[in-house]
Amino acid sequence: MEPMLRVLKRTTVTLWIFLSMAVGLGLGFVVSPEAATQINYLSKAFLTLIKCLIVPLIFSTLVVGIAGHSEDLGRVGWLALKSFIYFETATTIALGIGLIAVNVVGPGWGIDLSKVQLDEDLAKAVDSSHDISWHGEMFQIVTDSFFKSAVENSVLQVVFCAIMFAVAMMRTKAEHRMPMLSFLSSLSMIMFSVTEMVMNFAPVGIGAALCYTVAMAGSSVLLNLGLLLATLYGSLLVYCVVIFIPVMLVCRLPMLRCLKAIGEPALIAFSTSSSEAALPRAMENMEQFGVPKGIVAFVMPAGYSFNLDGTTLYLALASVFAAQAGGIRMPMSRQLVMMFSLMLTSKGVAAVPRASLVILAGTVTSFGLPLEAIIIIMGVDALMDMGRTAVNLSGNCIAAIVVAVWEGEFDYDLAFGRKPLLDEIAQQEKSLPNAPVSEIDIV
């Protein structure tokens, strides 16, 4: 038993998800629809756990991300402005690529959701009679009660309240601001931990969802899921080619060395489906690549809330997929309104595995789309999460480099590998105090 226990402890959540997907897929072909319905309660429990994280997770993360740098607001004002200009540009392009891809490919059309049933609580959350327009959504952002919005998981309204609260904190004296900031920072860290605990249940929920999907919708749904997966990875590849490569060329970066510096933490993010797990290595690599420590310390943590390129692309794709799966032909005007909504709500996605399901559930609920589609998506969400998380991390590394170049503080000697030689000579000088090396000797 001890060797077995050691193997189980070393098995990652990602591997458990792959195993549960295989088991769920096999069960879906052999169990009856009645048995699959009973199994599906496990996936419903997982989805319900995710929904209960929405308000505290988004509120604490956004407030800390905005108000956490208020002490140095005068010094980092321009740095923050440049960072957010790049963040919004990159995420808007990501949303556009995802929107175009899902409309061109149409991976959700043809799915039969009539046999996929929700319990009463989840069914009530879907208000298909909600009339969506740009002015309607603008007024929907403003709420008459934060607590009412929190109870109803109205993500846009929670985001609006979080932004207002963060701005008010920045205008408040430090003696009153710091206790609240400390509390919300603690809440944010605790919610990261709670989210990780919930995501440990992901293998069970995802396996049950895949079993239920295959048993109820038939094996034909696997074609749609495969098409959805291919659409996402194709879109992520297009985004990297359209954004990352031109940025590296414009900034005159050594491409191979840059890809090597980003590649190691991106691989960690891909294998663990967590940007958080790869953050320390990414920050260290960016400093070694030539980005000043101060810029790394500001841009990359801020990017974890405001520059999730892969996640925003996925959310655009998955939300329209949900409409297609429900047979809803959304006009482009409504899709653009939904993209505007995602531009705001995606800023609160935590950097932990599969946390984007939180935002997707809130968006689907807010826009009256079939929540049953999320159960379909959950079957392959683990595979999609790996790719989008790697792009999230890579995008934040690129953002740190862009801001450093924009500020004129990027160290090209480090980037091109020229500075380590001078550092080695300086170390030799320190080790020989009685025989200092002169500048002429160094030259």
CSV table of N, CA and C in Angstrom, one decimal, residues 218-290:
chain,number,residue,atom,x,y,z
A,218,GLY,N,-25.3,11.6,-27.2
A,218,GLY,CA,-24.8,10.7,-28.2
A,218,GLY,C,-23.3,11.0,-28.6
A,219,SER,N,-22.7,10.0,-29.2
A,219,SER,CA,-21.3,10.1,-29.6
A,219,SER,C,-21.0,11.2,-30.6
A,220,SER,N,-22.1,11.7,-31.3
A,220,SER,CA,-21.9,12.7,-32.3
A,220,SER,C,-21.4,14.0,-31.7
A,221,VAL,N,-21.7,14.2,-30.4
A,221,VAL,CA,-21.2,15.4,-29.7
A,221,VAL,C,-19.7,15.5,-29.6
A,222,LEU,N,-19.1,14.4,-29.7
A,222,LEU,CA,-17.6,14.4,-29.7
A,222,LEU,C,-17.0,15.1,-30.8
A,223,LEU,N,-17.7,15.1,-32.0
A,223,LEU,CA,-17.2,15.8,-33.1
A,223,LEU,C,-17.3,17.3,-32.9
A,224,ASN,N,-18.4,17.8,-32.2
A,224,ASN,CA,-18.5,19.2,-31.9
A,224,ASN,C,-17.4,19.6,-30.9
A,225,LEU,N,-17.1,18.7,-29.9
A,225,LEU,CA,-16.1,19.0,-28.9
A,225,LEU,C,-14.7,19.1,-29.5
A,226,GLY,N,-14.5,18.1,-30.4
A,226,GLY,CA,-13.2,18.1,-31.1
A,226,GLY,C,-13.0,19.4,-31.9
A,227,LEU,N,-14.1,19.8,-32.6
A,227,LEU,CA,-14.1,21.0,-33.4
A,227,LEU,C,-13.9,22.3,-32.5
A,228,LEU,N,-14.5,22.3,-31.3
A,228,LEU,CA,-14.3,23.4,-30.4
A,228,LEU,C,-12.9,23.4,-29.9
A,229,LEU,N,-12.3,22.3,-29.6
A,229,LEU,CA,-10.9,22.2,-29.2
A,229,LEU,C,-10.0,22.7,-30.3
A,230,ALA,N,-10.2,22.3,-31.5
A,230,ALA,CA,-9.3,22.7,-32.6
A,230,ALA,C,-9.5,24.2,-32.9
A,231,THR,N,-10.7,24.7,-32.8
A,231,THR,CA,-10.9,26.1,-33.0
A,231,THR,C,-10.2,27.0,-32.0
A,232,LEU,N,-10.2,26.5,-30.7
A,232,LEU,CA,-9.5,27.3,-29.7
A,232,LEU,C,-8.0,27.3,-30.0
A,233,TYR,N,-7.4,26.1,-30.2
A,233,TYR,CA,-5.9,26.1,-30.4
A,233,TYR,C,-5.5,26.8,-31.6
A,234,GLY,N,-6.4,26.7,-32.7
A,234,GLY,CA,-6.0,27.4,-33.9
A,234,GLY,C,-6.1,28.9,-33.7
A,235,SER,N,-7.1,29.4,-32.9
A,235,SER,CA,-7.2,30.8,-32.6
A,235,SER,C,-6.0,31.3,-31.7
A,236,LEU,N,-5.6,30.5,-30.8
A,236,LEU,CA,-4.5,30.8,-29.9
A,236,LEU,C,-3.2,30.9,-30.8
A,237,LEU,N,-3.0,30.0,-31.7
A,237,LEU,CA,-1.9,30.1,-32.6
A,237,LEU,C,-1.9,31.3,-33.5
A,238,VAL,N,-3.1,31.7,-34.0
A,238,VAL,CA,-3.2,32.9,-34.8
A,238,VAL,C,-2.9,34.1,-33.9
A,239,TYR,N,-3.3,34.1,-32.7
A,239,TYR,CA,-3.1,35.3,-31.8
A,239,TYR,C,-1.6,35.4,-31.6
A,240,CYS,N,-0.9,34.3,-31.3
A,240,CYS,CA,0.5,34.4,-31.0
A,240,CYS,C,1.3,34.9,-32.2
A,241,VAL,N,0.9,34.5,-33.4
A,241,VAL,CA,1.6,34.9,-34.7
A,241,VAL,C,1.3,36.4,-34.9
A,242,VAL,N,0.0,36.8,-34.7
A,242,VAL,CA,-0.4,38.2,-35.0
A,242,VAL,C,0.2,39.2,-33.9
A,243,ILE,N,0.3,38.8,-32.7
A,243,ILE,CA,0.7,39.7,-31.6
A,243,ILE,C,2.1,39.5,-31.2
A,244,PHE,N,2.5,38.3,-30.8
A,244,PHE,CA,3.8,38.1,-30.1
A,244,PHE,C,5.0,38.3,-31.1
A,245,ILE,N,4.9,37.7,-32.3
A,245,ILE,CA,6.0,37.9,-33.2
A,245,ILE,C,6.2,39.3,-33.7
A,246,PRO,N,5.2,40.0,-34.1
A,246,PRO,CA,5.4,41.4,-34.4
A,246,PRO,C,6.0,42.3,-33.3
A,247,VAL,N,5.5,42.0,-32.1
A,247,VAL,CA,6.0,42.8,-30.9
A,247,VAL,C,7.5,42.5,-30.7
A,248,MET,N,7.9,41.3,-30.8
A,248,MET,CA,9.3,41.0,-30.7
A,248,MET,C,10.2,41.6,-31.8
A,249,LEU,N,9.6,41.7,-33.0
A,249,LEU,CA,10.3,42.3,-34.1
A,249,LEU,C,10.4,43.9,-33.9
A,250,VAL,N,9.3,44.5,-33.5
A,250,VAL,CA,9.3,45.9,-33.2
A,250,VAL,C,10.2,46.3,-32.1
A,251,CYS,N,10.3,45.5,-31.1
A,251,CYS,CA,11.1,45.8,-29.9
A,251,CYS,C,12.6,45.4,-30.1
A,252,ARG,N,12.9,44.8,-31.3
A,252,ARG,CA,14.2,44.4,-31.7
A,252,ARG,C,14.8,43.4,-30.7
A,253,LEU,N,14.0,42.4,-30.3
A,253,LEU,CA,14.5,41.4,-29.4
A,253,LEU,C,15.1,40.2,-30.1
A,254,PRO,N,16.1,39.5,-29.5
A,254,PRO,CA,16.6,38.3,-30.0
A,254,PRO,C,15.5,37.2,-29.9
A,255,MET,N,15.0,36.8,-31.0
A,255,MET,CA,13.7,36.0,-30.9
A,255,MET,C,14.0,34.6,-30.2
A,256,LEU,N,15.1,34.0,-30.5
A,256,LEU,CA,15.3,32.6,-29.9
A,256,LEU,C,15.5,32.8,-28.4
A,257,ARG,N,16.3,33.7,-28.0
A,257,ARG,CA,16.6,33.9,-26.6
A,257,ARG,C,15.3,34.3,-25.9
A,258,CYS,N,14.4,35.1,-26.5
A,258,CYS,CA,13.2,35.5,-25.9
A,258,CYS,C,12.2,34.3,-25.8
A,259,LEU,N,12.2,33.5,-26.8
A,259,LEU,CA,11.3,32.3,-26.7
A,259,LEU,C,11.8,31.4,-25.7
A,260,LYS,N,13.1,31.3,-25.5
A,260,LYS,CA,13.7,30.4,-24.4
A,260,LYS,C,13.3,30.9,-23.1
A,261,ALA,N,13.4,32.3,-22.9
A,261,ALA,CA,13.1,32.9,-21.6
A,261,ALA,C,11.6,32.7,-21.2
A,262,ILE,N,10.8,32.7,-22.2
A,262,ILE,CA,9.3,32.6,-22.0
A,262,ILE,C,8.9,31.1,-21.9
A,263,GLY,N,9.6,30.3,-22.7
A,263,GLY,CA,9.2,28.9,-22.9
A,263,GLY,C,9.2,28.0,-21.6
A,264,GLU,N,10.2,28.2,-20.8
A,264,GLU,CA,10.2,27.3,-19.6
A,264,GLU,C,9.0,27.6,-18.6
A,265,PRO,N,8.7,28.9,-18.2
A,265,PRO,CA,7.5,29.1,-17.4
A,265,PRO,C,6.2,28.8,-18.2
A,266,ALA,N,6.2,29.0,-19.5
A,266,ALA,CA,5.0,28.7,-20.3
A,266,ALA,C,4.7,27.2,-20.2
A,267,LEU,N,5.8,26.4,-20.2
A,267,LEU,CA,5.6,24.9,-20.2
A,267,LEU,C,5.1,24.5,-18.8
A,268,ILE,N,5.5,25.2,-17.7
A,268,ILE,CA,5.0,24.9,-16.4
A,268,ILE,C,3.5,25.3,-16.4
A,269,ALA,N,3.2,26.4,-16.9
A,269,ALA,CA,1.8,26.9,-17.0
A,269,ALA,C,0.9,25.9,-17.8
A,270,PHE,N,1.4,25.4,-18.9
A,270,PHE,CA,0.7,24.4,-19.7
A,270,PHE,C,0.5,23.1,-19.0
A,271,SER,N,1.5,22.6,-18.3
A,271,SER,CA,1.4,21.3,-17.7
A,271,SER,C,0.5,21.3,-16.4
A,272,THR,N,0.6,22.5,-15.7
A,272,THR,CA,-0.2,22.6,-14.4
A,272,THR,C,-1.5,23.3,-14.6
A,273,SER,N,-1.8,23.9,-15.8
A,273,SER,CA,-3.0,24.7,-16.0
A,273,SER,C,-3.1,25.8,-15.0
A,274,SER,N,-2.0,26.4,-14.5
A,274,SER,CA,-2.0,27.4,-13.5
A,274,SER,C,-0.9,28.4,-13.8
A,275,SER,N,-1.3,29.7,-14.1
A,275,SER,CA,-0.3,30.8,-14.3
A,275,SER,C,0.3,31.1,-13.0
A,276,GLU,N,-0.4,30.9,-11.9
A,276,GLU,CA,0.2,31.2,-10.6
A,276,GLU,C,1.4,30.3,-10.3
A,277,ALA,N,1.3,29.0,-10.7
A,277,ALA,CA,2.4,28.1,-10.4
A,277,ALA,C,3.7,28.5,-11.2
A,278,ALA,N,3.5,29.2,-12.3
A,278,ALA,CA,4.7,29.6,-13.1
A,278,ALA,C,5.1,31.0,-12.9
A,279,LEU,N,4.4,31.8,-12.1
A,279,LEU,CA,4.8,33.2,-11.9
A,279,LEU,C,6.2,33.4,-11.3
A,280,PRO,N,6.6,32.7,-10.3
A,280,PRO,CA,8.0,33.0,-9.8
A,280,PRO,C,9.1,32.8,-10.9
A,281,ARG,N,9.0,31.7,-11.6
A,281,ARG,CA,10.0,31.4,-12.6
A,281,ARG,C,9.9,32.4,-13.8
A,282,ALA,N,8.7,32.8,-14.1
A,282,ALA,CA,8.5,33.8,-15.2
A,282,ALA,C,9.1,35.2,-14.8
A,283,MET,N,8.9,35.6,-13.5
A,283,MET,CA,9.4,36.9,-13.1
A,283,MET,C,11.0,36.8,-13.0
A,284,GLU,N,11.5,35.7,-12.6
A,284,GLU,CA,13.0,35.6,-12.6
A,284,GLU,C,13.6,35.6,-14.0
A,285,ASN,N,12.9,34.9,-14.9
A,285,ASN,CA,13.4,34.9,-16.3
A,285,ASN,C,13.4,36.2,-16.9
A,286,MET,N,12.3,37.0,-16.6
A,286,MET,CA,12.2,38.3,-17.2
A,286,MET,C,13.3,39.3,-16.7
A,287,GLU,N,13.6,39.2,-15.4
A,287,GLU,CA,14.7,40.0,-14.9
A,287,GLU,C,16.0,39.6,-15.5
A,288,GLN,N,16.2,38.3,-15.7
A,288,GLN,CA,17.5,37.9,-16.3
A,288,GLN,C,17.5,38.2,-17.8
A,289,PHE,N,16.3,38.4,-18.4
A,289,PHE,CA,16.3,38.8,-19.8
A,289,PHE,C,16.5,40.3,-20.1
A,290,GLY,N,16.4,41.1,-19.0
A,290,GLY,CA,16.7,42.5,-19.2
A,290,GLY,C,15.6,43.4,-18.7
